[in-house]
Coordinates of C-alpha atoms in Angstrom, one line a residue:
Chain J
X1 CA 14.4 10.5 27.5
X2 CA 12.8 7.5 29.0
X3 CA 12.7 4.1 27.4
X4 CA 9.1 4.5 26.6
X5 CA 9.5 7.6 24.8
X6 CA 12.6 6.5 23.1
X7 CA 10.3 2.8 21.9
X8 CA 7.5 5.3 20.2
X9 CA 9.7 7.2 18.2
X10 CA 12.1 4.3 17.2
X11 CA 7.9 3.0 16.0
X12 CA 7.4 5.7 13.9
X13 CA 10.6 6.2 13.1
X14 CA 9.9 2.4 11.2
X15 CA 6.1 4.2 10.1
X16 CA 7.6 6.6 8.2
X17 CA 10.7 4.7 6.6
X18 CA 10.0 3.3 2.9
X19 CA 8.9 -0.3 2.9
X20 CA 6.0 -0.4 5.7
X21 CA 2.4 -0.9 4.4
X22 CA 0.8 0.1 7.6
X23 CA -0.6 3.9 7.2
X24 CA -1.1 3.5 3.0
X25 CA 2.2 2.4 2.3
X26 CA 4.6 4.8 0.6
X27 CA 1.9 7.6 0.0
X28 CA 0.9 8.1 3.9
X29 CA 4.5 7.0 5.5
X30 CA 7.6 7.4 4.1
X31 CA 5.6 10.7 2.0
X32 CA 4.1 11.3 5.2
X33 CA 5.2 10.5 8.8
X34 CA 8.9 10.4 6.8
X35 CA 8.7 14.5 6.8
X36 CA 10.5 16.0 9.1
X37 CA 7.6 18.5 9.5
X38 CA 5.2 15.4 10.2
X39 CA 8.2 13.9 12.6
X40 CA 8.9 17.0 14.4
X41 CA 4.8 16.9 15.6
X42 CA 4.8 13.5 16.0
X43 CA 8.2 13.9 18.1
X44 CA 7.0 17.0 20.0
X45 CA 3.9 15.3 20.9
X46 CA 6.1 11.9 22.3
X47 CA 9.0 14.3 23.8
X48 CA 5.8 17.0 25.0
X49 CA 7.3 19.6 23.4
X50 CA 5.3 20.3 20.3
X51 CA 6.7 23.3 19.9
X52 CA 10.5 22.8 20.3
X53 CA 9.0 19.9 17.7
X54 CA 7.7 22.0 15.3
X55 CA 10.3 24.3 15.0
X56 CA 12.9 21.9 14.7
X57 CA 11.1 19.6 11.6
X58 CA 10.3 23.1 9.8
X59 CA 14.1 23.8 10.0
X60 CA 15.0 19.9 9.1
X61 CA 12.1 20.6 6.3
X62 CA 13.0 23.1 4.9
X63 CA 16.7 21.9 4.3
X64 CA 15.0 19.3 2.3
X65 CA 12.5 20.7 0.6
X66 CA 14.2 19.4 -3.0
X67 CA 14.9 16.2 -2.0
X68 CA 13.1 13.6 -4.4
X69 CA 14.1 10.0 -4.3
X70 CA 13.7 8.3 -7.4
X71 CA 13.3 4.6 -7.6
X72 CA 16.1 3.4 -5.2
X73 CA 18.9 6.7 -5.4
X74 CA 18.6 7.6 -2.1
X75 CA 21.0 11.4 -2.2
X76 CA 20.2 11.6 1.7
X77 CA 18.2 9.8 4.2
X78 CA 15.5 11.7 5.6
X79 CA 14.3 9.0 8.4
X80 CA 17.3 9.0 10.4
X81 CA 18.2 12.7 9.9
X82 CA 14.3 13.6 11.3
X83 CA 13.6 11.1 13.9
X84 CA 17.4 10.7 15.3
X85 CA 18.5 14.5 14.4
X86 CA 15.3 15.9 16.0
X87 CA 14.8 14.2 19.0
X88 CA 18.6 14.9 20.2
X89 CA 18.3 18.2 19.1
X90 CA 15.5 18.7 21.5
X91 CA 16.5 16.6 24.5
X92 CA 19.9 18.3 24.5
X93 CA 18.2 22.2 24.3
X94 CA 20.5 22.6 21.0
X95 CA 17.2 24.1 19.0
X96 CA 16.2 24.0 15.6
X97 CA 19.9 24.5 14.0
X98 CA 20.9 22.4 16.0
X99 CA 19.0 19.2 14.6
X100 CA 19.8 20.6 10.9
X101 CA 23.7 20.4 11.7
X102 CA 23.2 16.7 13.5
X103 CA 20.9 15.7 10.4
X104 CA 23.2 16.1 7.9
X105 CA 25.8 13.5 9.2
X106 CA 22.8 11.5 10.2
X107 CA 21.4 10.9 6.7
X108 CA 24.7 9.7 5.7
X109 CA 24.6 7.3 7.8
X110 CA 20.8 6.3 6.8
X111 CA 22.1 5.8 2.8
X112 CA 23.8 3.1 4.4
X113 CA 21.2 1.3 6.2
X114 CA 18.8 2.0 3.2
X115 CA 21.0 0.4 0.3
X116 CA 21.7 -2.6 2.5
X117 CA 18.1 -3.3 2.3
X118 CA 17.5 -2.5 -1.0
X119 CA 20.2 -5.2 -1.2
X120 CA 19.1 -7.3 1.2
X121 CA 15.8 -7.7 0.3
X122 CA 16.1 -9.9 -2.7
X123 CA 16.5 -12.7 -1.0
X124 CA 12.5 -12.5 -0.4
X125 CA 12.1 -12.0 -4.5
X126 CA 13.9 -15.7 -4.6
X127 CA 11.5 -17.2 -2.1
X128 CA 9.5 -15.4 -4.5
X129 CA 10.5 -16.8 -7.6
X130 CA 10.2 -20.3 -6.1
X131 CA 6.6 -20.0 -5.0
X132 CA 5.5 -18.3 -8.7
X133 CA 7.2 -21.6 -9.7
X134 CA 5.1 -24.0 -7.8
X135 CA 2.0 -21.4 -8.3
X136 CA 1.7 -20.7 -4.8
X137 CA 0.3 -17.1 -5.2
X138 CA -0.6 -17.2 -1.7
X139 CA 2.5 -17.8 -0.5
X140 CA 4.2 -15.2 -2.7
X141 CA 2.1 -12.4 -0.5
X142 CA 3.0 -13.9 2.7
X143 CA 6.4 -13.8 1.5
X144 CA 5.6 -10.6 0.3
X145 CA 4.8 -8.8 3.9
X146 CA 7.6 -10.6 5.5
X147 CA 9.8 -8.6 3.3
X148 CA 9.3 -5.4 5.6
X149 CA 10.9 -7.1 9.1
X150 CA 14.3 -6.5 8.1
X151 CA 13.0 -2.4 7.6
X152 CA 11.4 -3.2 11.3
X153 CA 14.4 -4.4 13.1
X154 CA 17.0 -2.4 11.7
X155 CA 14.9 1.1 11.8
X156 CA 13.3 0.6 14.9
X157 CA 16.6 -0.7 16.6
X158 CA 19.0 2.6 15.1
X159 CA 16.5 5.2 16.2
X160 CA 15.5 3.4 19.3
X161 CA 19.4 2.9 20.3
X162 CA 20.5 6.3 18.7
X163 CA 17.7 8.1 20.9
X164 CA 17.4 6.5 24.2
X165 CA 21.5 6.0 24.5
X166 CA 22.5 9.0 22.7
X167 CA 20.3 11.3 24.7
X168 CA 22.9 11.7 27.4
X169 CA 25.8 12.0 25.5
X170 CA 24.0 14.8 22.9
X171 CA 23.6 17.1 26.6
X172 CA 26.9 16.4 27.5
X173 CA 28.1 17.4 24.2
X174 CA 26.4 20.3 23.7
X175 CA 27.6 21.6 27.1
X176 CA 31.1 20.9 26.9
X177 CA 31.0 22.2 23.4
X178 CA 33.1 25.5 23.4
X179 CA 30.6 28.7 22.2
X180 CA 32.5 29.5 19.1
X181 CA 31.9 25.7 17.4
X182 CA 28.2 26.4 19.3
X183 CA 27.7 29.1 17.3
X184 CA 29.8 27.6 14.1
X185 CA 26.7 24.9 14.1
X186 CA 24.0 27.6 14.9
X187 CA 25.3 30.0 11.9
X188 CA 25.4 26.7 9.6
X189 CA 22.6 25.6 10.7
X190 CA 20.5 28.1 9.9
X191 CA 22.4 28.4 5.9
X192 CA 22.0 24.8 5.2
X193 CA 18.3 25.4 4.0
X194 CA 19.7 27.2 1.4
X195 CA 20.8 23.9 -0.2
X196 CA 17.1 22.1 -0.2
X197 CA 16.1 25.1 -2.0
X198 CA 18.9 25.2 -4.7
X199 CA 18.0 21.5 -5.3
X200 CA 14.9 22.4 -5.8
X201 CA 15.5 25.2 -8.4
X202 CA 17.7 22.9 -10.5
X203 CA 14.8 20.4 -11.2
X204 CA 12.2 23.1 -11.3
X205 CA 13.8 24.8 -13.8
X206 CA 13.7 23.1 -16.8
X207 CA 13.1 26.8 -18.4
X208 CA 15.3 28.9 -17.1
X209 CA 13.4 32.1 -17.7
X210 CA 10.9 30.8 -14.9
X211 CA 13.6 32.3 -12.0
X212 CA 11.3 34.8 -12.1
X213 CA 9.0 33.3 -10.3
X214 CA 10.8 32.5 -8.1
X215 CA 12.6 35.8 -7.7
X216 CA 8.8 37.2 -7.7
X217 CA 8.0 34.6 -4.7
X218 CA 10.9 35.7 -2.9
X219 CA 10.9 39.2 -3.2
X220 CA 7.1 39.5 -1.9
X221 CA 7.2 37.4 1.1
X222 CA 10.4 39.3 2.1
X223 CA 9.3 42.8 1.5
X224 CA 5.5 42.4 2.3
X225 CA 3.8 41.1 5.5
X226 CA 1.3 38.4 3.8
X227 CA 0.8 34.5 4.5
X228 CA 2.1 31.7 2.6
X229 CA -1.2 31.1 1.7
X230 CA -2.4 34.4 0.2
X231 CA 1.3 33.8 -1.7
X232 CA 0.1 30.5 -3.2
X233 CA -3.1 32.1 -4.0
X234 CA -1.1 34.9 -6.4
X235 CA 1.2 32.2 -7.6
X236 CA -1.7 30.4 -8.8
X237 CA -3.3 33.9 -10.5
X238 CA 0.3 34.1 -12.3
X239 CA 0.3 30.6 -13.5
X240 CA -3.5 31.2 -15.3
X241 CA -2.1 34.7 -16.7
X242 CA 0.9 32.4 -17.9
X243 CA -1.2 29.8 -19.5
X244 CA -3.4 32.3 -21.2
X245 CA -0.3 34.9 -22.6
X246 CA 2.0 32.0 -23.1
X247 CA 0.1 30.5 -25.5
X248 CA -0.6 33.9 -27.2
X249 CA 3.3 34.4 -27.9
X250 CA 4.1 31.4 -28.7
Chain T
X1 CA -3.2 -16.7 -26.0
X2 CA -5.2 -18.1 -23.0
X3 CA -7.0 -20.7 -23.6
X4 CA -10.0 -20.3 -21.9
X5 CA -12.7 -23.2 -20.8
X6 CA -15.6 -20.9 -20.2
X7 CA -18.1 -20.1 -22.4
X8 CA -19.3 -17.0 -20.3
X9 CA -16.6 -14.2 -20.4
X10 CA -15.4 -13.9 -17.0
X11 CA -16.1 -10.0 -15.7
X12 CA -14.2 -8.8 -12.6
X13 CA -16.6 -7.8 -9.8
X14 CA -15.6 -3.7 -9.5
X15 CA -15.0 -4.8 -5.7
X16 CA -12.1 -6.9 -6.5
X17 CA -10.4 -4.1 -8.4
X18 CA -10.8 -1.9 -5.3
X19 CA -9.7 -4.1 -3.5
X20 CA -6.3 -4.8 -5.5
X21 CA -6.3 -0.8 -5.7
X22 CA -6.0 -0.8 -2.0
X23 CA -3.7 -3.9 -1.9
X24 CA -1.2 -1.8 -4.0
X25 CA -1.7 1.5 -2.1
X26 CA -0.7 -0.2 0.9
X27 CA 2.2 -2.7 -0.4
X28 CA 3.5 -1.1 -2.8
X29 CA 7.1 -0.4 -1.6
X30 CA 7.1 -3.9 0.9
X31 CA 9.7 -5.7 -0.4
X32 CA 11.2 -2.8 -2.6
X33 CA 15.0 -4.0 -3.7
X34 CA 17.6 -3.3 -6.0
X35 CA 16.3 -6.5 -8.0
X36 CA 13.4 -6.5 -8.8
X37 CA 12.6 -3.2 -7.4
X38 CA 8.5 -3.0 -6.6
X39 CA 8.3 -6.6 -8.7
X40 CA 6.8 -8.7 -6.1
X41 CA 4.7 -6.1 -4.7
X42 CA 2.8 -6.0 -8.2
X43 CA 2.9 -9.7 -8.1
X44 CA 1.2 -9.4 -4.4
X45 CA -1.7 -7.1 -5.9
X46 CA -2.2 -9.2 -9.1
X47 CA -2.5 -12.8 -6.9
X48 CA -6.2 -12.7 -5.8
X49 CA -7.2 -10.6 -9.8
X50 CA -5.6 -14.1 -11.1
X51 CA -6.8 -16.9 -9.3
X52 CA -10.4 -15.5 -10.4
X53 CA -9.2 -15.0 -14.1
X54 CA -7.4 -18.3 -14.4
X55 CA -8.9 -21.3 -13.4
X56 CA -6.1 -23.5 -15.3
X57 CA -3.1 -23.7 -13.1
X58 CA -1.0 -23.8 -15.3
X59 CA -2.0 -20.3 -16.6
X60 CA -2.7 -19.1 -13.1
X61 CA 1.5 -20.2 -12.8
X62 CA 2.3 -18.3 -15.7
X63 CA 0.3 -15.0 -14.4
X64 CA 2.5 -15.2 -11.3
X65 CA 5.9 -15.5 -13.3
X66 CA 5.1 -12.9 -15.5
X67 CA 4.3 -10.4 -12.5
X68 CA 7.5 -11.2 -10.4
X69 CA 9.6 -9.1 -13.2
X70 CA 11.0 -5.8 -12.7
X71 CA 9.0 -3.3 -12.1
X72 CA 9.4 0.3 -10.5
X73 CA 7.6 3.6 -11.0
X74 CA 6.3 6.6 -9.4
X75 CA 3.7 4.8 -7.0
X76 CA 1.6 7.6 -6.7
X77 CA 0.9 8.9 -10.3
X78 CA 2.6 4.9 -11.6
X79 CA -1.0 4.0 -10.3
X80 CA -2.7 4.1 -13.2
X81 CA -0.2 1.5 -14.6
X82 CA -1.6 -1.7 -12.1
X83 CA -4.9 -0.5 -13.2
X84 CA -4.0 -1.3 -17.0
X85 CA -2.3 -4.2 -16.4
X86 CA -5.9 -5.9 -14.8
X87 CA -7.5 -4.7 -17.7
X88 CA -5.5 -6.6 -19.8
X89 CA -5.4 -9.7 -17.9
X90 CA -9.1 -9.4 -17.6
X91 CA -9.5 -9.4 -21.5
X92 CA -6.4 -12.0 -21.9
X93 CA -8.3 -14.6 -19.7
X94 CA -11.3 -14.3 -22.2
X95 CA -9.4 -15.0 -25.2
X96 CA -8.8 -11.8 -26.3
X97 CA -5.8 -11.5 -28.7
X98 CA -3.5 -10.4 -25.8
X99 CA 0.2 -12.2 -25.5
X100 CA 1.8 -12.6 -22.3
X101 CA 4.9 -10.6 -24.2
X102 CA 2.3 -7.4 -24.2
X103 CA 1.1 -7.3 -20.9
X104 CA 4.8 -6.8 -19.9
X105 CA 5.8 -5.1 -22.7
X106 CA 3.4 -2.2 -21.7
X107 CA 4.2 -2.5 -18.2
X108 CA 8.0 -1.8 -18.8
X109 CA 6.6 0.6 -21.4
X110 CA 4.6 2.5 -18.7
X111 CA 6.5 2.7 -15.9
X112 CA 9.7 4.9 -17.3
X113 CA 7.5 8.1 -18.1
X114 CA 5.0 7.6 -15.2
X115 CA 8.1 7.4 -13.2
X116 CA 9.5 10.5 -14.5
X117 CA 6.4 12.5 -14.8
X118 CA 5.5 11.3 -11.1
X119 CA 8.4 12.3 -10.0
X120 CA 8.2 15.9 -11.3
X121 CA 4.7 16.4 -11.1
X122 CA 4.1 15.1 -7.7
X123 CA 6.6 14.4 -5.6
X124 CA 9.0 17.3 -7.3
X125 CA 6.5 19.9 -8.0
X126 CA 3.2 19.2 -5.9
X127 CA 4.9 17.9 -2.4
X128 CA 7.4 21.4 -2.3
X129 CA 3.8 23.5 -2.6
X130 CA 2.1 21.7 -0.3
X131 CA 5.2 21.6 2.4
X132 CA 6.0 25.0 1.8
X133 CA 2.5 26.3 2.9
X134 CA 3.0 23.7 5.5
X135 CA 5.8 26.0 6.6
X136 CA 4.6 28.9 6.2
X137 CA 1.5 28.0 8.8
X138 CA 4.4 26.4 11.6
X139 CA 7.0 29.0 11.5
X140 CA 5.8 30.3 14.8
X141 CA 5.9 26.6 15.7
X142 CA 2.2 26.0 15.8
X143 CA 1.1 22.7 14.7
X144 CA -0.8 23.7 12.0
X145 CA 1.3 23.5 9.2
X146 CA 1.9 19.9 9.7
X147 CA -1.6 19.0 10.2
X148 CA -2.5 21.0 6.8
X149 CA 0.0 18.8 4.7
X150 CA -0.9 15.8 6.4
X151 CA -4.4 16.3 5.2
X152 CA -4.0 18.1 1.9
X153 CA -1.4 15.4 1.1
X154 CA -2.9 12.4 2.5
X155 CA -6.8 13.2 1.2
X156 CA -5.6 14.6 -2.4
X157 CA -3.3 11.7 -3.1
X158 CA -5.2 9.2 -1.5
X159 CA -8.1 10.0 -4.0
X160 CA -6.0 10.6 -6.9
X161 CA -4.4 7.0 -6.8
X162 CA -7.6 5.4 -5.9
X163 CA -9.0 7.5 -9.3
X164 CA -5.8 7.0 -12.0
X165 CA -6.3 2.5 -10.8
X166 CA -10.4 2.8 -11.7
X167 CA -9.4 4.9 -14.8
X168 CA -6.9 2.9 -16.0
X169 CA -8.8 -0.4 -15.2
X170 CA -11.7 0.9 -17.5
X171 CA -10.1 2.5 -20.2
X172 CA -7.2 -0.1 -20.0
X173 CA -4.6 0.8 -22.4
X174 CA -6.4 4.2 -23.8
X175 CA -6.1 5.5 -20.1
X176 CA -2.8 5.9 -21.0
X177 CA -2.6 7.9 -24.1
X178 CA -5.0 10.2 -22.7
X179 CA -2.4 10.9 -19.8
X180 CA 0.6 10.6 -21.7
X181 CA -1.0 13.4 -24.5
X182 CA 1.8 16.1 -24.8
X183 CA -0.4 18.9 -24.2
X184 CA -2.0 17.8 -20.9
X185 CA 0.6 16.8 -18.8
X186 CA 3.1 19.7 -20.3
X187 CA 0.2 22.8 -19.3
X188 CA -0.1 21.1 -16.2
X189 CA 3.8 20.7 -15.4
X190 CA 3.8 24.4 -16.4
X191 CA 1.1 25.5 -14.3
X192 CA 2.1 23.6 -11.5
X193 CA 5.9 24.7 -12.1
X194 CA 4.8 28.5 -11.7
X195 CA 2.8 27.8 -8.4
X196 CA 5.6 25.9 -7.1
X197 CA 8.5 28.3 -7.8
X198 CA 6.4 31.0 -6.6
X199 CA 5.7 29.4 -2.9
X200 CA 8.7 28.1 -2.5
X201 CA 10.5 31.2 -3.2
X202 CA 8.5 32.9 -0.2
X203 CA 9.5 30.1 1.5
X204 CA 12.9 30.5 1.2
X205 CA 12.5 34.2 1.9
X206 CA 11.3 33.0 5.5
X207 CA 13.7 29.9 6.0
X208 CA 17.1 30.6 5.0
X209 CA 19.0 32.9 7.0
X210 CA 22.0 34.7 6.5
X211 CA 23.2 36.2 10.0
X212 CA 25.8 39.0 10.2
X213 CA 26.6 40.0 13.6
X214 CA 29.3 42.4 12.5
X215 CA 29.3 46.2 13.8
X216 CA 31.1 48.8 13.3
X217 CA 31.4 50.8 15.9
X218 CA 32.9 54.6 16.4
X219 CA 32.5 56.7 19.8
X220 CA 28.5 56.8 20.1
X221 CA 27.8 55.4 16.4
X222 CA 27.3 51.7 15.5
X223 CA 26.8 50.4 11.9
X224 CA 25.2 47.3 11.8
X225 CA 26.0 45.5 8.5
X226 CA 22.9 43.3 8.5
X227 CA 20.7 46.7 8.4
X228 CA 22.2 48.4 5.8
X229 CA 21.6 44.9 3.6
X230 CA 18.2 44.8 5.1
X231 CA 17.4 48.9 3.9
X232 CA 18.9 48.0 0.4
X233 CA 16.3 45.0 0.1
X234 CA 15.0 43.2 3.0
X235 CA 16.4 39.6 3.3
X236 CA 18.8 40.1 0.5
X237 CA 21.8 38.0 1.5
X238 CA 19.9 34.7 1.9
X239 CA 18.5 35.6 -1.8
X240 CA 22.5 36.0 -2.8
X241 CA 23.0 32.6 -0.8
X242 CA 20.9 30.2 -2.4
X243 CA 21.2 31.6 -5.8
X244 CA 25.0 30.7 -5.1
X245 CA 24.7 27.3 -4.0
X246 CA 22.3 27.1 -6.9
X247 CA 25.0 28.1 -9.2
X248 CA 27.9 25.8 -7.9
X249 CA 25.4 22.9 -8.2
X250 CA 24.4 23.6 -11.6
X251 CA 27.1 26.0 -13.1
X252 CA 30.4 24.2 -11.5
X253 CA 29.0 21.0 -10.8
X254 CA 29.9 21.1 -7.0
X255 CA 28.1 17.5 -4.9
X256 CA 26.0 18.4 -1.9
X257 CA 28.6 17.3 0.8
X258 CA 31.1 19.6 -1.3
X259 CA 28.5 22.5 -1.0
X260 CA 28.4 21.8 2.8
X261 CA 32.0 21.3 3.6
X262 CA 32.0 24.7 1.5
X263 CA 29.7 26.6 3.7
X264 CA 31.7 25.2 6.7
X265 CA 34.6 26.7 5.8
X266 CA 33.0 29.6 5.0
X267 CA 31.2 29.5 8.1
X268 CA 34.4 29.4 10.5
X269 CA 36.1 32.1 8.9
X270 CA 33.3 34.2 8.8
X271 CA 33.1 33.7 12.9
X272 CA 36.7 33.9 13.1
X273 CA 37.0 37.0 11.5
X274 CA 33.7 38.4 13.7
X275 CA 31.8 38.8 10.8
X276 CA 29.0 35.9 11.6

């Protein structure tokens, strides 16, 4: 990977973390350019392989799918594990289970980083503080936007580092690695979406009658050849026809 | 209550609460910390809406202080919440009846059930529907998928925050009953629910994989485990997978890192043995 291509991704790698106001804050990067689908293009375009990209942030995608981060309980970091898991995965011809496998360890690793900002960062609410004291409001903004440099350094320097010096060593690994832990990661790999989805279940179902939906969902993708889209399209028939009978039995 | 010089109530141009709309789409997470959470950032949108409302520094002082508590919701749905809070400084700073102990007071009331309804609604609910189509459209690897979420996402959200700020800026504090009403949000949630299990349950028909490499094999006749699953249902075993890991997570109360170290182990043996 060459330094140039190892400086854009460490860039949007620090796009789509939490705390950058740049492309509509929260709602267009860290919900955004922070999805591993979004990455894997964005990555694929950089590494010109969109796509090894693609297919690589669908698998990191799908694995999690039920992820939801409220307030500051962060159960996995998503930023590292997409633009540090996906990168190697395709510099170092491993594939899409590949980058699953490396992303798990990887968004350990980013829980880290993220609560010692979340720590970190009150030190700019004192400065805060201070300035609502003297009724500097102006100040308190500039303060405010200075806050997201520590995000800058640290994101931009882990994913730049991780990618440009860890290209190398991700080949070498992969070669030396014997075929059975090979295929160990590639069977894993390809399991560990199971997990985003069973997150997913628990907070959708808050009725637990509703499985059968999802049973319904399931079963017709698997035994009939139509799109996701035409499937959304009969989920949303179902959810009228359960509006209009649920309230009937009830 | 504000004491307030003017004779002439003081009306917020509509541009400046698009403007502080925008300031909080973009900001809203800057300085996000364990503290104070997204306190300043709310501090950062009101600044600007105060120093037109309060030409008495000392009141323009107190605004700030007031702003710089916690404060953390849902930022996408939690929009509506800024919006209110304006409204109320608006009608504070013209001697309306409103304490400084009630604009915060309905702040902190706010931001729990936005919080937990944004989080369910939008980023639990409508994000997984949206990704999975998303998914659906790149399995081959074609851009596509991503492209569709990042403009379903981006366009429907953008519009929706910009909307719930106006909305709760004119209706100030009735803006949120009428979101908060029981019925509303819980036929949505429903709705919503039964769209999103549906999808993602096609999704994870598609996604998760269960590999079996195991034949049997006997002079010229081989058995291949993963048909015979496939003839009884096709993509059965992933179905038997997640409905597992679902169980340990709910049922036994197994972490995520346990359900991985889990499958790892189960992952190895199943190689060793020539099963996977």
């Amino acid at each position: 990977m060459s330094i140039l291509q190892a400086v854009l991704i460490g860039i949007f790698g620090y796009l789509g973390a939490k705390r950058t106001p740049w492309f509509f804050g929260v709602t267009g990067g860290w919900n955004t350019i922070g999805r591993p689908l979004v990455a894997g293009l964005i990555i694929g375009i950089i590494l010109g392989d969109v796509k090894g990209g693609i297919l690589a942030g669908a698998a990191v995608q799908a694995m999690y799918i039920g992820l939801v981060t409220p307030g500051g309980a962060l159960p996995a970091d998503i930023n590292l594990a997409a633009f540090i898991g996906i990168p190697l995965a395709l510099v170092s011809g491993g594939g899409p289970d590949y980058a699953v496998t490396l992303a798990v360890p990887l968004s350990f690793l980013g829980i880290v980083i993220f609560n010692f900002l979340m720590s970190f960062n009150a030190v700019f609410v004192h400065r805060g503080d201070k300035y609502a004291e003297e009724g500097n409001g102006d100040a308190i903004i500039k303060t405010h936007i200075s806050a997201t440099i520590p995000t800058f350094l640290i994101r931009f320097t882990v994913i730049f580092a991780a990618c440009y010096f860890g290209a190398p060593a991700a080949q070498a690994l992969t070669t030396a690695m014997p075929e059975w832990l090979g295929h160990i990661f590639i069977v894993l790999g390809r399991m560990l979406p199971a997990i985003g989805f069973a997150l997913l279940l628990r907070q959708s179902l808050t009725d637990k009658k509703m499985i059968v939906y999802f049973l319904a969902g399931y079963v017709i993708i698997a035994s009939f050849n139509i799109t996701i889209l035409s499937l959304a399209i009969l989920a949303s028939l179902f959810a009228v026809m359960d509006m209009m009978y649920g309230k009937e039995a009830a | 209550m504000a004491e307030t010089t003017a004779t002439t109530p003081i009306k917020l141009p509509k541009k400046e609460v698009q403007k502080a709309c925008w300031r909080f789409v973009f900001f809203s997470h800057c300085g996000q910390n364990f503290e104070r959470m997204m306190g300043m950032a709310f501090t950062h949108m009101m600044v600007p809406i105060l120093k037109i409302l309060y030409k008495d520094p000392e009141e323009y002082k107190k605004g700030l202080k007031r702003h710089m508590q916690f404060f953390n919701t849902e930022p996408n749905l939690g929009s509506i919440i800024p919006g209110i809070a304006i409204a109320l400084e608006e009608e504070r700073a013209n001697g309306k009846p409103i304490s400084e102990e009630m604009i915060a007071g309905t702040k902190n009331a706010l931001m729990g059930p936005f919080a937990g309804l944004g989080d369910s609604i939008i980023v639990g609910t409508y994000m997984p529907i949206l990704l999975s189509i998303a998914l659906g459209l790149s399995e081959d690897g074609s851009p596509m998928g991503a492209i569709f979420y990042i403009v379903t996402w981006l366009g429907s959200i953008l519009a929706m925050r910009y909307w719930l700020f106006m909305t709760g800026y004119n209706l100030g504090l009735s803006a949120a009953k009428t979101v908060l009403q029981k019925g509303l949000t819980s036929s949505v949630t429903r709705a919503l629910n039964v769209v999103g299990l549906m999808t993602i349950g096609g999704v994870s028909a598609s996604f998760v994989k269960f590999p079996i490499a195991f034949a049997y094999q006997s002079g010229e006749m081989t058995i291949q485990l993963q048909s015979i699953f496939d003839k009884i249902m096709p993509r059965m075993m992933p179905l038997v997978l997640v409905l597992t890991v679902y169980s340990l997570i709910v049922k036994k109360g197994w972490s995520v890192n346990k359900v991985i170290l889990g499958l790892l182990a189960f992952v190895s043996a199943m190689t060793f043995l020539g099963i996977m």
